[in-house]
Amino acid sequence: MEFPFYKQLNEMDCGPTCLRMISRHYGRHYNTDTIRQKSGFSKQGVTLLGISEAAESLGFRTRGVKITHSKILTIEQPSILHWNQNHFVVLISITKRGAKVADPARGIVQFSTTEFLQAWLSDHNEQQERTGTVLLLEPTPAFYEEQGDKENKLKWGNITRYLRTSKWQITQVFLSLLIGSVLQLILPFLSQSMVDTGINTRNMQYITIVLVAQLTLTFSGTVVEFIRNRLQLRISNVVNLSILSDFWIKLTRLPLSYFDTHHTGDTIQRIGDNKQIQSFLTSHALSSIFSVINFFLYAIILMTYSVPLFLIFSAGSVLYFLWIRLFMRIRRKINYATFHASAKENNATLQLVQGMQEIRLNNAEQLKRWEWENIQAGIFKLNFKSLNYGQWQSAGALFINQGKDIVLSFTVAQLVVQGHLTFGAMIAIQYIIGQLNGPVQQFIGLSQSIQDARISMERLNEIHHMEDEEPAGKSFSRQLPQDHDISITSLSFTYPTTGSDPVLEKIDLTIPEGKVTAIVGASGSGKTTLIKLLLKIYQQYQGDIRIGGSPFSHISPSFWRKQCGAVLQDGYIFNDTIARNIAVGDEYVDHEKLVYSCNIANILPFIETQPNGFNTLLGAEGAGISQGQRQRLLIARAVYKDPKYLFFDEATNALDANNEKTIVENLQQFFTGRTVVVVAHRLSTVKNADKIIVLEKGRICEEGTHLSLTRQKGKYFELVKNQLELGN
């Protein structure tokens, strides 16, 4: 039985993809995303321990070992290998002569023993023998009790529905193609008539009429082609907008944690996949339909002249098509490799542009440029490989095509010499063969376009079949209970990186309605994580969170965020005006609310000094403004929203003392009647809080007011004594 192979869909997906292949080999289908979640997937990829834990949760018995080549020959396969110290592959079979490996990035590859050992061996054992890392997997009865995931695929029907909105324009394109085909169909008969009737009878008037008719047909065909191109462009724009819009809608419905575990470059690259599908639908698919019609029409006409000629043409075309098919699998591999290389290039380019200041400050220009150049070298190798195979394909195709045309020309000439065809018929046949070659070329192009579109669909399938943050079949509450207290019981959370310790552990906490609760603690104690859990950025936690008496998980994430204003450490400033950066969620800006929020954030004096006031354009990510001004903009954004709940994570840490004092005083008024959670290190921000929570290593170690906690002289006292100069 052939081993089931899947390509990795993202740059760091090799581990989950290997486990997906082995699960399929034993008869169970799992989506890559299911395995990602079980294996502790992050932007850095996944560890062998993570793959092992995911495999055991699926029902495998696993064992990670470091063994020699002689030992691996005796082990039952398939197993997962750590490959080149930065990759995972599946070992399908191995002998003393070589090994068969399923590489998620390349395909199923046969290696010689030397090549295999070079990529796999990485360490030495006590006997100084070279060893490599292997994860052994064996399905248990529990594996077969699991149902697996439903194998959803993005069907062609899901894609062609985008054409339904342009039915009339597509009908017009079909009509134009039909008219163009009919006009071209007349031309060979006119050519034959001119030679056999006009030239043979030396009738110049007849020849002139035929040439005028040919000119008229050519002009008419050009006009029809002109109209068709404009119609296709219009359809293309509509379809492109629909496909990309649906893609963005899907992205905006995914859980926020998705963007923490996927590289930006992978997402950007999928926009190219959407455009690939759009190009296929609006260009290749439409024109290919009429190529089929044209092919059959001209084929029938050619058979009326000579059946042997048609058979020669068909044999040559089939040989031509088979030659092209030989390169399809290679094109597929290169397509995937190019996708991953381009995703890496996107990430590297974004880092170079966005991180230039840090790069220059740390004298890392050369190192980062070398990293970018290494990626470019990889892309160059891929392009050269693609060119190399492309040249072989083109050379073989040209040889087959030219050979077919020479045989046809010889046969036609022979038929004319033997008197079976007239000279005019020979000219008409040459024209017909030329017209038949066009559709054959288009069929080849279509098969390649279908392959490219299918590859793009596989990658988009992963996104489109991820579960939304608010799945359609699940009902969420869109109203808050009368009691707005936030109650947290036995809350624990670990980031999805296997082997890491819990960031929060057994947290029991009540955040009272209408009060200010401050959370303090050393860096890494879990303060920001708690804020992100309360904003529903992460939802895979253990324990219970309730709003009043309602389970937090039953409240709609989008509705909950409407009730919340937040200032996070990594808040984003858009490449837009100051007004639009503050009133992010409003189509029309409420000027009164805008001025009020800017007064609270003490940023109005700065805005008034700008030449365009609120309409001053800010650079992407806040280019052109200081960190303090950036934070004040983010505070104004949260205030403008007029929320019931406020979450501030180090919202004033970049402010000078005077600005901070003014803003803290302004916020004290704004906080009245609102439930507020403030994470801060500075005493000035937290000392007036109604309740202070002290976190240490993910646990609550102290709780109380500023006065009661300083009297205890515990962890809180240690954190603030230097600021207060309380002494010992």
XYZ file of C-alpha atoms in Angstrom:
728
model
C 0.000 0.000 0.000
C 1.318 3.432 -0.933
C 2.260 5.593 2.051
C -0.124 8.582 2.435
C 1.741 11.848 1.900
C 0.809 15.397 2.944
C 2.733 18.583 2.268
C 3.377 20.938 5.161
C 1.118 23.946 4.675
C 3.153 26.402 6.736
C 6.834 27.037 7.171
C 6.968 25.466 10.677
C 4.414 22.675 10.133
C 6.763 19.723 9.579
C 6.171 18.033 12.963
C 2.348 18.044 12.935
C 2.365 17.021 9.246
C 4.552 13.970 10.002
C 2.124 12.831 12.692
C -0.788 13.467 10.328
C 0.801 11.140 7.720
C 1.398 8.344 10.235
C -2.169 8.647 11.594
C -3.493 8.343 8.037
C -1.225 5.349 7.427
C -2.938 3.574 10.338
C -6.412 4.547 9.121
C -7.368 7.784 10.893
C -7.582 11.248 9.335
C -6.688 14.341 11.370
C -6.473 17.944 10.233
C -3.116 19.645 10.710
C -4.708 22.218 13.002
C -6.012 19.509 15.373
C -2.497 18.098 15.747
C -1.023 21.603 16.084
C -3.225 22.335 19.076
C -2.362 19.021 20.736
C 1.391 19.378 20.138
C 1.951 22.840 21.597
C 2.556 24.518 18.239
C 4.013 28.039 18.192
C 5.736 30.351 15.689
C 8.985 28.517 16.499
C 7.433 25.212 15.430
C 7.057 22.190 17.698
C 9.424 20.003 19.733
C 9.803 16.223 19.579
C 8.245 16.133 23.061
C 5.263 18.071 21.689
C 4.817 15.581 18.832
C 5.075 12.714 21.339
C 2.391 14.215 23.611
C 0.101 14.880 20.628
C 0.605 11.300 19.369
C -0.258 9.845 22.781
C -3.398 11.994 22.973
C -4.437 10.456 19.609
C -3.928 6.921 20.951
C -0.315 6.094 19.993
C 2.273 4.566 22.289
C 5.469 6.581 21.796
C 9.109 6.415 22.747
C 11.827 8.917 21.886
C 15.267 7.340 21.527
C 18.778 8.099 20.296
C 20.020 5.051 18.402
C 22.662 3.968 15.912
C 22.141 3.052 12.260
C 22.383 -0.688 13.026
C 19.555 -0.390 15.597
C 17.213 1.593 13.356
C 17.399 -1.219 10.759
C 15.602 -3.520 13.224
C 12.798 -1.151 14.243
C 9.307 -1.338 12.752
C 8.438 1.669 10.608
C 7.046 4.312 10.105
C 8.725 6.517 12.705
C 9.556 10.227 12.963
C 13.175 11.383 12.605
C 14.829 14.614 13.699
C 16.375 15.672 10.399
C 19.302 18.058 9.835
C 18.799 19.326 13.401
C 15.953 21.659 12.315
C 13.285 19.552 10.657
C 11.106 16.435 11.081
C 10.512 13.686 8.497
C 8.831 10.272 8.444
C 11.004 7.213 7.900
C 8.852 4.890 5.771
C 11.329 2.040 5.259
C 15.055 1.408 5.588
C 17.574 -1.197 4.425
C 21.364 -1.422 4.390
C 21.306 0.098 0.889
C 19.226 3.173 1.661
C 16.065 4.656 3.127
C 12.692 5.895 1.927
C 11.648 9.115 3.661
C 8.464 11.243 3.551
C 9.718 14.817 3.839
C 6.764 17.221 4.411
C 8.685 19.970 2.600
C 9.822 17.940 -0.442
C 7.789 14.768 -0.937
C 8.644 11.064 -0.737
C 12.402 10.820 -1.315
C 14.737 7.831 -1.682
C 18.142 8.361 -0.002
C 21.324 6.356 -0.234
C 22.732 5.163 3.106
C 25.416 7.880 3.046
C 22.895 10.671 2.345
C 20.523 9.330 4.986
C 23.157 9.121 7.726
C 24.510 12.573 6.887
C 21.076 14.152 7.453
C 19.976 12.030 10.439
C 23.009 11.344 12.681
C 23.670 14.146 15.146
C 25.305 12.845 18.357
C 27.528 10.187 19.948
C 26.696 7.547 22.559
C 28.922 6.247 25.369
C 30.688 3.888 22.948
C 31.425 6.913 20.705
C 29.072 5.542 18.025
C 27.129 8.134 16.064
C 23.416 8.297 16.874
C 20.276 10.015 15.626
C 16.969 10.901 17.264
C 13.867 8.793 16.494
C 10.296 8.946 17.779
C 8.835 5.432 17.692
C 5.046 5.206 17.354
C 2.734 2.259 17.791
C -1.098 2.520 17.657
C -2.945 1.241 20.738
C -6.622 0.119 20.818
C -7.464 3.670 21.996
C -6.236 4.983 18.608
C -8.895 2.998 16.759
C -11.601 4.097 19.187
C -11.056 7.731 18.127
C -13.209 8.942 15.225
C -10.668 11.367 13.791
C -11.577 14.556 11.956
C -14.061 14.857 9.141
C -12.083 15.119 5.912
C -13.329 18.471 4.636
C -12.034 19.622 1.310
C -12.497 22.864 -0.511
C -14.475 21.612 -3.510
C -14.450 23.197 -6.973
C -18.116 24.030 -6.373
C -17.071 26.269 -3.472
C -14.740 28.095 -5.831
C -16.916 28.383 -8.974
C -19.705 30.008 -6.920
C -17.718 33.235 -7.195
C -18.604 33.314 -10.901
C -22.355 33.266 -10.214
C -22.465 36.961 -9.363
C -21.194 37.776 -12.876
C -23.595 35.585 -14.887
C -24.509 38.282 -17.429
C -20.892 39.322 -18.047
C -19.885 35.643 -18.426
C -22.729 35.144 -20.919
C -21.391 38.124 -22.895
C -17.877 36.645 -22.814
C -19.241 33.331 -24.111
C -21.102 35.129 -26.906
C -17.960 37.051 -27.873
C -15.918 33.821 -27.877
C -18.598 32.113 -30.007
C -18.680 34.990 -32.498
C -14.870 35.007 -32.625
C -14.833 31.252 -33.265
C -17.394 31.496 -36.085
C -15.455 34.348 -37.719
C -12.212 32.373 -37.569
C -13.981 29.275 -38.872
C -14.831 31.078 -42.127
C -11.224 32.149 -42.836
C -9.788 28.765 -44.057
C -12.669 28.354 -46.536
C -12.067 31.878 -47.867
C -8.361 31.086 -48.291
C -9.161 27.865 -50.181
C -11.723 29.657 -52.341
C -9.277 32.447 -53.219
C -6.612 29.955 -54.367
C -8.823 27.361 -56.078
C -11.319 29.760 -57.662
C -9.701 33.211 -57.822
C -6.088 32.357 -58.665
C -6.832 29.340 -60.888
C -9.349 31.355 -62.978
C -7.175 34.533 -62.718
C -10.221 36.474 -61.546
C -8.784 39.538 -59.738
C -12.231 40.898 -58.880
C -13.062 37.668 -57.021
C -9.666 37.684 -55.275
C -10.265 41.310 -54.187
C -13.717 40.469 -52.787
C -12.285 37.510 -50.826
C -9.421 39.619 -49.417
C -11.856 42.389 -48.381
C -13.992 39.704 -46.697
C -10.903 38.377 -44.863
C -9.978 41.923 -43.782
C -13.530 42.545 -42.534
C -13.526 39.271 -40.594
C -10.122 40.081 -39.065
C -11.311 43.577 -38.051
C -14.540 42.149 -36.592
C -12.572 39.522 -34.680
C -10.280 42.243 -33.250
C -13.282 44.288 -32.073
C -14.856 41.198 -30.477
C -11.532 40.373 -28.785
C -11.279 43.972 -27.500
C -14.776 43.778 -25.951
C -14.116 40.317 -24.503
C -10.888 41.443 -22.788
C -12.721 44.350 -21.137
C -15.493 42.021 -19.945
C -12.974 39.513 -18.586
C -11.148 42.283 -16.713
C -14.424 43.354 -15.097
C -15.261 39.750 -14.109
C -11.702 39.304 -12.831
C -11.966 42.366 -10.579
C -15.340 41.270 -9.153
C -14.148 37.703 -8.504
C -10.813 38.880 -7.064
C -12.583 41.225 -4.657
C -15.044 38.499 -3.589
C -12.372 35.836 -3.012
C -10.027 38.126 -1.080
C -12.891 39.667 0.878
C -14.085 36.197 1.972
C -10.503 35.326 2.941
C -10.243 38.442 5.142
C -13.677 37.727 6.640
C -12.470 34.231 7.553
C -9.252 35.585 9.069
C -11.207 38.078 11.188
C -13.377 35.235 12.517
C -10.464 33.051 13.624
C -9.443 33.022 17.300
C -6.923 35.755 18.121
C -4.484 33.067 19.276
C -4.141 31.997 15.593
C -1.999 35.070 14.900
C 0.332 34.185 17.785
C 1.144 30.777 16.290
C 1.415 31.627 12.562
C 4.059 33.652 10.783
C 2.890 36.821 9.043
C 4.670 35.653 5.881
C 2.510 32.500 5.680
C -0.672 34.573 5.834
C 0.578 37.079 3.245
C 1.584 34.215 0.949
C -1.981 32.876 1.056
C -3.186 36.133 -0.505
C -1.137 35.020 -3.519
C -2.979 31.681 -3.407
C -6.306 33.522 -3.585
C -5.068 35.469 -6.611
C -3.923 32.209 -8.230
C -7.478 30.835 -7.959
C -8.948 34.110 -9.233
C -6.622 34.000 -12.257
C -7.614 30.402 -12.960
C -11.355 31.139 -12.788
C -11.386 34.319 -14.850
C -8.720 33.563 -17.426
C -7.844 29.914 -18.033
C -11.189 28.311 -17.163
C -13.381 30.571 -19.344
C -11.161 30.573 -22.426
C -10.504 26.823 -22.147
C -14.216 26.044 -22.484
C -14.226 27.610 -25.943
C -10.900 26.070 -26.788
C -12.620 22.690 -26.392
C -15.429 23.814 -28.720
C -12.920 25.217 -31.235
C -10.873 22.040 -31.084
C -13.836 19.803 -31.919
C -15.074 22.116 -34.706
C -11.666 22.306 -36.406
C -11.092 18.584 -35.794
C -14.344 17.763 -37.639
C -13.359 20.078 -40.503
C -9.887 18.480 -40.690
C -11.462 14.992 -40.823
C -13.651 16.109 -43.738
C -10.445 16.910 -45.615
C -8.448 13.838 -44.474
C -8.850 11.327 -41.619
C -5.143 10.247 -41.711
C -4.102 13.874 -41.179
C -6.322 14.078 -38.091
C -4.875 10.810 -36.716
C -1.295 12.065 -37.178
C -2.212 15.341 -35.436
C -3.918 13.453 -32.573
C -0.966 11.081 -32.054
C 1.488 14.004 -31.937
C -0.744 15.952 -29.509
C -1.138 12.956 -27.164
C 2.644 12.459 -27.143
C 3.079 16.191 -26.464
C 0.601 16.061 -23.560
C 2.258 12.958 -22.014
C 5.639 14.685 -22.160
C 4.248 17.688 -20.282
C 2.596 15.388 -17.715
C 6.015 13.943 -16.858
C 6.940 17.296 -15.292
C 3.723 17.827 -13.302
C 4.957 16.171 -10.081
C 8.238 18.111 -10.263
C 6.304 21.376 -10.747
C 4.206 20.526 -7.677
C 7.276 20.004 -5.496
C 8.880 23.225 -6.737
C 5.597 25.098 -6.157
C 5.498 24.044 -2.487
C 9.197 24.753 -1.987
C 8.749 28.207 -3.564
C 5.781 28.899 -1.282
C 7.801 28.193 1.868
C 10.830 30.100 0.563
C 8.630 33.092 -0.310
C 7.017 32.982 3.159
C 10.515 33.084 4.690
C 11.440 35.962 2.391
C 8.305 37.878 3.453
C 9.186 37.434 7.123
C 12.823 38.413 6.586
C 11.863 41.477 4.520
C 9.303 42.609 7.124
C 11.924 42.214 9.845
C 14.457 44.243 7.877
C 12.006 47.081 7.267
C 10.240 47.125 10.646
C 13.289 46.357 12.755
C 15.819 48.590 10.972
C 16.198 50.875 13.977
C 17.042 47.992 16.324
C 19.273 46.398 13.684
C 21.283 49.608 13.298
C 21.460 50.279 17.046
C 22.854 46.786 17.663
C 25.251 46.781 14.688
C 23.468 43.754 13.226
C 23.202 45.115 9.660
C 25.618 42.608 8.154
C 24.234 39.604 10.027
C 20.593 40.373 9.107
C 21.580 41.135 5.509
C 23.411 37.793 5.315
C 20.275 36.034 6.614
C 18.227 37.748 3.889
C 20.860 36.922 1.241
C 20.880 33.241 2.294
C 17.123 33.119 1.753
C 17.579 34.801 -1.637
C 20.236 32.215 -2.524
C 17.717 29.470 -1.716
C 15.085 31.162 -3.889
C 17.657 31.537 -6.696
C 18.409 27.790 -6.524
C 14.692 27.035 -6.724
C 14.260 29.413 -9.658
C 17.254 27.853 -11.412
C 15.851 24.382 -10.767
C 12.480 25.516 -12.117
C 14.191 27.032 -15.189
C 16.207 23.852 -15.730
C 13.132 21.597 -15.724
C 11.217 24.222 -17.716
C 13.894 24.193 -20.428
C 13.852 20.396 -20.644
C 10.081 20.476 -20.842
C 10.096 23.203 -23.516
C 12.838 21.533 -25.567
C 11.031 18.176 -25.606
C 7.683 19.837 -26.337
C 9.198 21.861 -29.195
C 10.805 18.748 -30.684
C 7.510 16.782 -30.530
C 5.501 19.714 -31.907
C 7.897 20.486 -34.756
C 8.209 16.790 -35.602
C 4.407 16.496 -35.758
C 4.133 19.601 -37.994
C 6.852 18.317 -40.356
C 5.108 14.931 -40.695
C 1.786 16.724 -41.339
C 3.341 19.060 -43.929
C 4.934 16.113 -45.731
C 1.625 14.180 -45.716
C -0.375 17.199 -46.982
C 2.187 17.869 -49.732
C 2.039 14.191 -50.730
C -1.774 14.319 -50.923
C -1.591 17.442 -53.150
C 1.009 15.821 -55.452
C -1.141 12.675 -55.704
C -4.161 14.817 -56.603
C -6.196 13.976 -53.501
C -6.164 17.615 -52.374
C -6.128 20.959 -54.162
C -3.483 23.602 -53.473
C -6.167 25.778 -51.845
C -7.196 22.883 -49.617
C -3.552 22.527 -48.537
C -3.480 26.192 -47.442
C -6.815 25.737 -45.621
C -5.486 22.611 -43.841
C -2.324 24.409 -42.740
C -4.509 27.152 -41.245
C -6.781 24.560 -39.537
C -3.762 22.744 -38.037
C -2.494 26.084 -36.746
C -5.892 26.702 -35.131
C -5.881 23.193 -33.609
C -2.442 23.767 -32.075
C -3.833 26.715 -30.092
C -6.376 24.679 -28.084
C -3.790 21.919 -27.474
C -1.422 24.525 -26.001
C -4.317 25.845 -23.900
C -5.165 22.343 -22.640
C -1.550 22.009 -21.457
C -1.714 25.447 -19.825
C -5.082 24.531 -18.298
C -3.730 21.302 -16.753
C -0.853 23.264 -15.213
C -3.251 25.977 -14.008
C -5.551 23.336 -12.475
C -2.543 21.896 -10.648
C -1.488 25.334 -9.361
C -5.075 26.172 -8.352
C -5.440 22.815 -6.575
C -2.215 23.393 -4.619
C -3.474 26.854 -3.650
C -6.818 25.335 -2.631
C -5.042 22.813 -0.369
C -3.333 25.657 1.471
C -6.504 27.766 1.682
C -8.482 24.683 2.743
C -6.558 24.767 6.032
C -7.693 28.341 6.753
C -11.286 27.965 5.561
C -11.908 24.825 7.625
C -10.462 26.131 10.868
C -13.165 26.594 13.462
C -14.288 30.201 13.871
C -13.960 31.917 17.212
C -17.773 31.925 17.218
C -18.834 28.785 15.260
C -22.192 29.012 13.478
C -23.596 25.970 15.286
C -22.790 27.275 18.755
C -24.966 29.871 20.474
C -23.374 32.591 22.618
C -24.921 35.013 25.062
C -24.977 38.637 23.869
C -26.005 40.287 27.104
C -24.330 40.740 30.466
C -25.892 39.571 33.726
C -26.952 42.202 36.274
C -23.959 41.329 38.445
C -20.797 42.481 36.629
C -18.236 40.980 39.051
C -15.542 38.819 37.442
C -15.035 35.592 39.431
C -11.992 33.420 38.742
C -11.705 29.936 40.262
C -8.707 27.546 40.013
C -7.503 29.237 36.815
C -4.417 27.674 35.220
C -2.879 28.431 31.831
C 0.149 27.203 29.895
C 1.271 28.680 26.577
C 1.093 26.234 23.650
C 4.784 25.345 23.739
C 5.270 21.846 25.061
C 7.489 21.492 28.101
C 6.889 25.025 29.375
C 5.720 25.596 32.954
C 2.235 26.972 33.691
C 2.173 30.763 33.449
C -0.833 30.897 35.787
C -1.543 28.219 38.375
C -4.651 27.748 40.546
C -5.667 31.421 40.554
C -8.691 32.267 42.742
C -9.743 35.881 42.385
C -12.773 38.186 42.416
C -12.627 41.433 40.439
C -15.452 43.542 41.925
C -17.840 45.531 39.745
C -17.248 49.285 39.599
C -13.884 49.041 41.383
C -10.234 49.366 40.370
C -8.224 46.172 40.776
C -4.450 46.462 40.347
C -2.209 43.503 39.531
C 1.468 43.778 40.384
C 4.383 41.385 40.342
C 7.823 40.778 38.913
C 8.312 40.341 35.174
C 7.092 36.906 34.023
C 4.694 36.461 36.921
C 1.672 36.127 34.573
C 0.121 39.626 34.761
C -0.181 40.206 30.990
C -1.364 36.628 30.440
C -4.221 37.156 32.895
C -5.272 40.310 31.023
C -5.202 38.428 27.699
C -7.347 35.634 29.134
C -9.882 38.204 30.355
C -9.960 39.702 26.830
C -10.597 36.222 25.325
C -7.349 36.311 23.342
C -6.565 32.856 24.728
C -9.413 30.501 25.538
C -7.714 27.140 26.201
C -7.424 27.455 29.965
C -8.229 25.209 32.920
C -10.521 26.400 35.676
C -13.554 28.656 35.665
C -14.152 32.311 34.855
C -17.592 33.829 35.385
C -19.158 37.215 34.788
C -21.681 37.441 37.588
C -23.183 33.971 37.490
C -22.641 33.420 33.732
C -19.793 31.216 32.464
C -17.255 33.367 30.612
C -17.055 30.797 27.799
C -20.790 31.258 27.043
C -20.407 34.994 26.325
C -19.818 35.968 22.682
C -16.157 37.066 22.265
C -17.105 39.907 19.874
C -19.890 41.117 22.225
C -17.556 40.910 25.242
C -14.860 42.971 23.506
C -17.470 45.651 22.727
C -17.872 46.044 26.495
C -14.095 46.260 27.029
C -11.504 48.957 26.490
C -7.894 47.819 26.542
C -4.419 49.302 26.433
C -1.893 46.516 25.860
C 1.891 46.738 25.708
C 1.891 45.885 21.996
C -1.010 48.176 21.003
C -0.972 48.981 17.283
C -0.979 52.446 15.684
C -2.447 52.447 12.152
C -1.186 54.337 9.133
C -4.119 56.752 9.386
C -5.137 60.076 10.911
C -5.034 60.755 14.655
C -8.856 60.859 14.725
C -9.198 57.492 12.944
C -6.556 55.979 15.251
C -8.618 56.930 18.296
C -12.089 56.176 16.872
C -10.969 52.849 15.358
C -14.341 51.091 15.506
C -16.547 54.024 14.382
C -17.376 54.756 10.761
C -18.221 58.363 11.704
C -16.118 60.054 14.380
C -17.982 61.631 17.314
C -16.010 64.870 17.728
C -17.286 65.551 21.256
C -16.206 62.075 22.449
C -12.908 62.508 20.588
C -12.033 65.751 22.399
C -13.133 64.299 25.755
C -10.992 61.148 25.349
C -7.973 63.230 24.282
C -8.413 65.454 27.340
C -8.481 62.397 29.622
C -5.312 61.059 27.932
C -3.720 64.546 28.089
C -2.818 64.407 24.392
C -4.988 67.290 23.158
C -2.185 69.911 23.556
C 0.071 67.782 21.323
C -2.663 67.339 18.682
C -3.349 71.091 18.609
C 0.315 71.747 17.741
C 0.036 69.546 14.628
C -0.586 71.374 11.302
C -3.697 69.293 10.502
C -4.895 68.718 14.058
C -6.971 65.539 14.337
C -6.478 64.939 10.596
C -2.700 64.626 10.944
C -1.563 61.406 9.293
C 0.532 59.042 11.410
C 3.060 56.606 9.982
C 2.584 52.835 10.190
C 3.034 51.517 13.755
C 3.228 55.068 15.082
C 6.244 56.257 13.100
C 6.892 59.921 13.876
C 5.549 59.944 17.460
C 7.245 59.125 20.749
C 6.465 56.112 22.949
C 4.746 58.409 25.437
C 2.538 59.974 22.732
C 1.807 56.485 21.414
C 0.639 55.333 24.860
C -1.532 58.417 25.300
C -3.169 57.725 21.921
C -3.913 54.160 23.035
C -5.410 55.439 26.312
C -7.567 57.916 24.346
C -8.698 55.014 22.119
C -9.805 52.985 25.149
C -11.601 56.000 26.713
C -13.335 56.901 23.431
C -14.913 53.444 23.388
C -16.731 54.304 26.671
C -16.558 50.675 27.908
C -17.983 48.973 30.991
C -14.677 47.149 31.602
C -11.166 48.575 31.253
C -7.936 46.566 31.056
C -4.673 48.529 31.256
C -1.368 46.676 30.855
C 1.515 49.016 31.760
C -0.486 51.808 30.115
C 1.634 54.636 31.555
C 5.115 53.105 31.785
C 6.496 55.276 28.935
C 5.137 58.570 30.338
C 7.091 61.233 32.162
C 6.125 62.000 35.779
C 4.086 65.143 34.974
C 2.048 63.507 32.192
C 1.512 60.389 34.269
C 0.264 62.424 37.280
C -2.231 64.344 35.099
C -3.485 61.236 33.270
C -3.825 59.166 36.475
C -5.897 61.964 38.035
C -8.061 62.224 34.886
C -8.529 58.461 34.767
C -9.621 58.302 38.424
C -12.704 60.322 37.400
C -13.268 58.222 34.276
C -12.974 54.967 36.252
C -15.988 55.861 38.403
C -18.663 53.168 38.004
C -16.488 51.028 35.693
C -14.787 47.717 36.394
C -11.065 48.330 35.912
C -8.055 45.988 35.917
C -4.667 47.719 35.913
C -1.317 45.975 35.485
C 1.550 48.237 36.520
C 4.911 48.438 38.242
C 4.676 52.085 39.233
C 3.259 52.880 42.631
C 1.564 56.062 41.402
C -0.646 53.956 39.134
C -1.716 51.356 41.692
C -1.684 52.972 45.139
C -5.271 54.316 44.804
C -6.667 50.966 43.613
C -9.515 49.475 45.620
C -7.785 46.124 45.568
C -4.202 45.081 44.815
C -3.274 41.545 43.726
C 0.373 40.454 43.979
C 1.399 37.661 41.566
C 4.535 35.585 41.934
C 5.419 32.784 39.506
C 1.810 32.530 38.341
C 0.254 32.365 41.808
C -1.436 34.964 44.013
C 0.783 35.509 47.027
C -0.835 38.650 48.500
C -4.104 40.536 48.229
C -5.326 43.763 49.841
C -5.125 47.578 49.695
C -1.937 49.612 49.382
C -2.025 50.479 53.094
C -2.648 46.930 54.356
C -0.035 45.381 52.041
C 2.710 47.871 52.968
C 2.054 47.150 56.639
C 2.550 43.417 56.002
C 6.039 44.120 54.640
C 5.747 41.156 52.281
C 6.196 40.816 48.484
C 4.280 44.017 47.716
C 6.433 45.962 50.140
C 9.549 44.563 48.436
C 8.250 45.627 45.009
C 7.514 49.252 45.946
C 9.911 50.092 48.768
C 12.497 51.546 46.394
C 9.878 53.792 44.801
C 8.553 54.876 48.220
C 11.992 54.994 49.858
C 10.465 53.189 52.823
C 13.830 51.834 53.910
C 14.162 48.520 55.693
